[in-house]
């Protein structure tokens, strides 16, 4: 019964990680002075 919950948690964690990296890259490109 716990397997679907674990799969959902891992999936959400992966999506959040990808989103975080995407925002970081976006900031690095759009705000080079502030990010640097």
GROMACS .gro file of N, CA and C in nm, residues 15-27:
model
   39
   15UNK      N    1   1.016   1.655  -1.002
   15UNK     CA    2   0.961   1.773  -1.071
   15UNK      C    3   1.005   1.900  -1.001
   16UNK      N    4   0.998   1.901  -0.868
   16UNK     CA    5   1.038   2.021  -0.793
   16UNK      C    6   1.186   2.050  -0.814
   17UNK      N    7   1.269   1.946  -0.818
   17UNK     CA    8   1.412   1.965  -0.840
   17UNK      C    9   1.437   2.025  -0.977
   18UNK      N   10   1.368   1.971  -1.080
   18UNK     CA   11   1.384   2.023  -1.216
   18UNK      C   12   1.339   2.169  -1.222
   19UNK      N   13   1.227   2.200  -1.156
   19UNK     CA   14   1.178   2.338  -1.154
   19UNK      C   15   1.278   2.430  -1.086
   20UNK      N   16   1.334   2.386  -0.974
   20UNK     CA   17   1.431   2.468  -0.901
   20UNK      C   18   1.553   2.496  -0.987
   21UNK      N   19   1.603   2.393  -1.056
   21UNK     CA   20   1.719   2.411  -1.143
   21UNK      C   21   1.685   2.505  -1.258
   22UNK      N   22   1.564   2.489  -1.314
   22UNK     CA   23   1.522   2.575  -1.425
   22UNK      C   24   1.517   2.721  -1.381
   23UNK      N   25   1.459   2.747  -1.263
   23UNK     CA   26   1.453   2.885  -1.214
   23UNK      C   27   1.593   2.940  -1.189
   24UNK      N   28   1.681   2.855  -1.136
   24UNK     CA   29   1.817   2.900  -1.110
   24UNK      C   30   1.887   2.939  -1.240
   25UNK      N   31   1.871   2.854  -1.343
   25UNK     CA   32   1.932   2.883  -1.474
   25UNK      C   33   1.871   3.010  -1.532
   26UNK      N   34   1.738   3.024  -1.522
   26UNK     CA   35   1.670   3.142  -1.575
   26UNK      C   36   1.724   3.269  -1.509
   27UNK      N   37   1.740   3.263  -1.376
   27UNK     CA   38   1.793   3.378  -1.304
   27UNK      C   39   1.936   3.408  -1.347
   0.00000   0.00000   0.00000
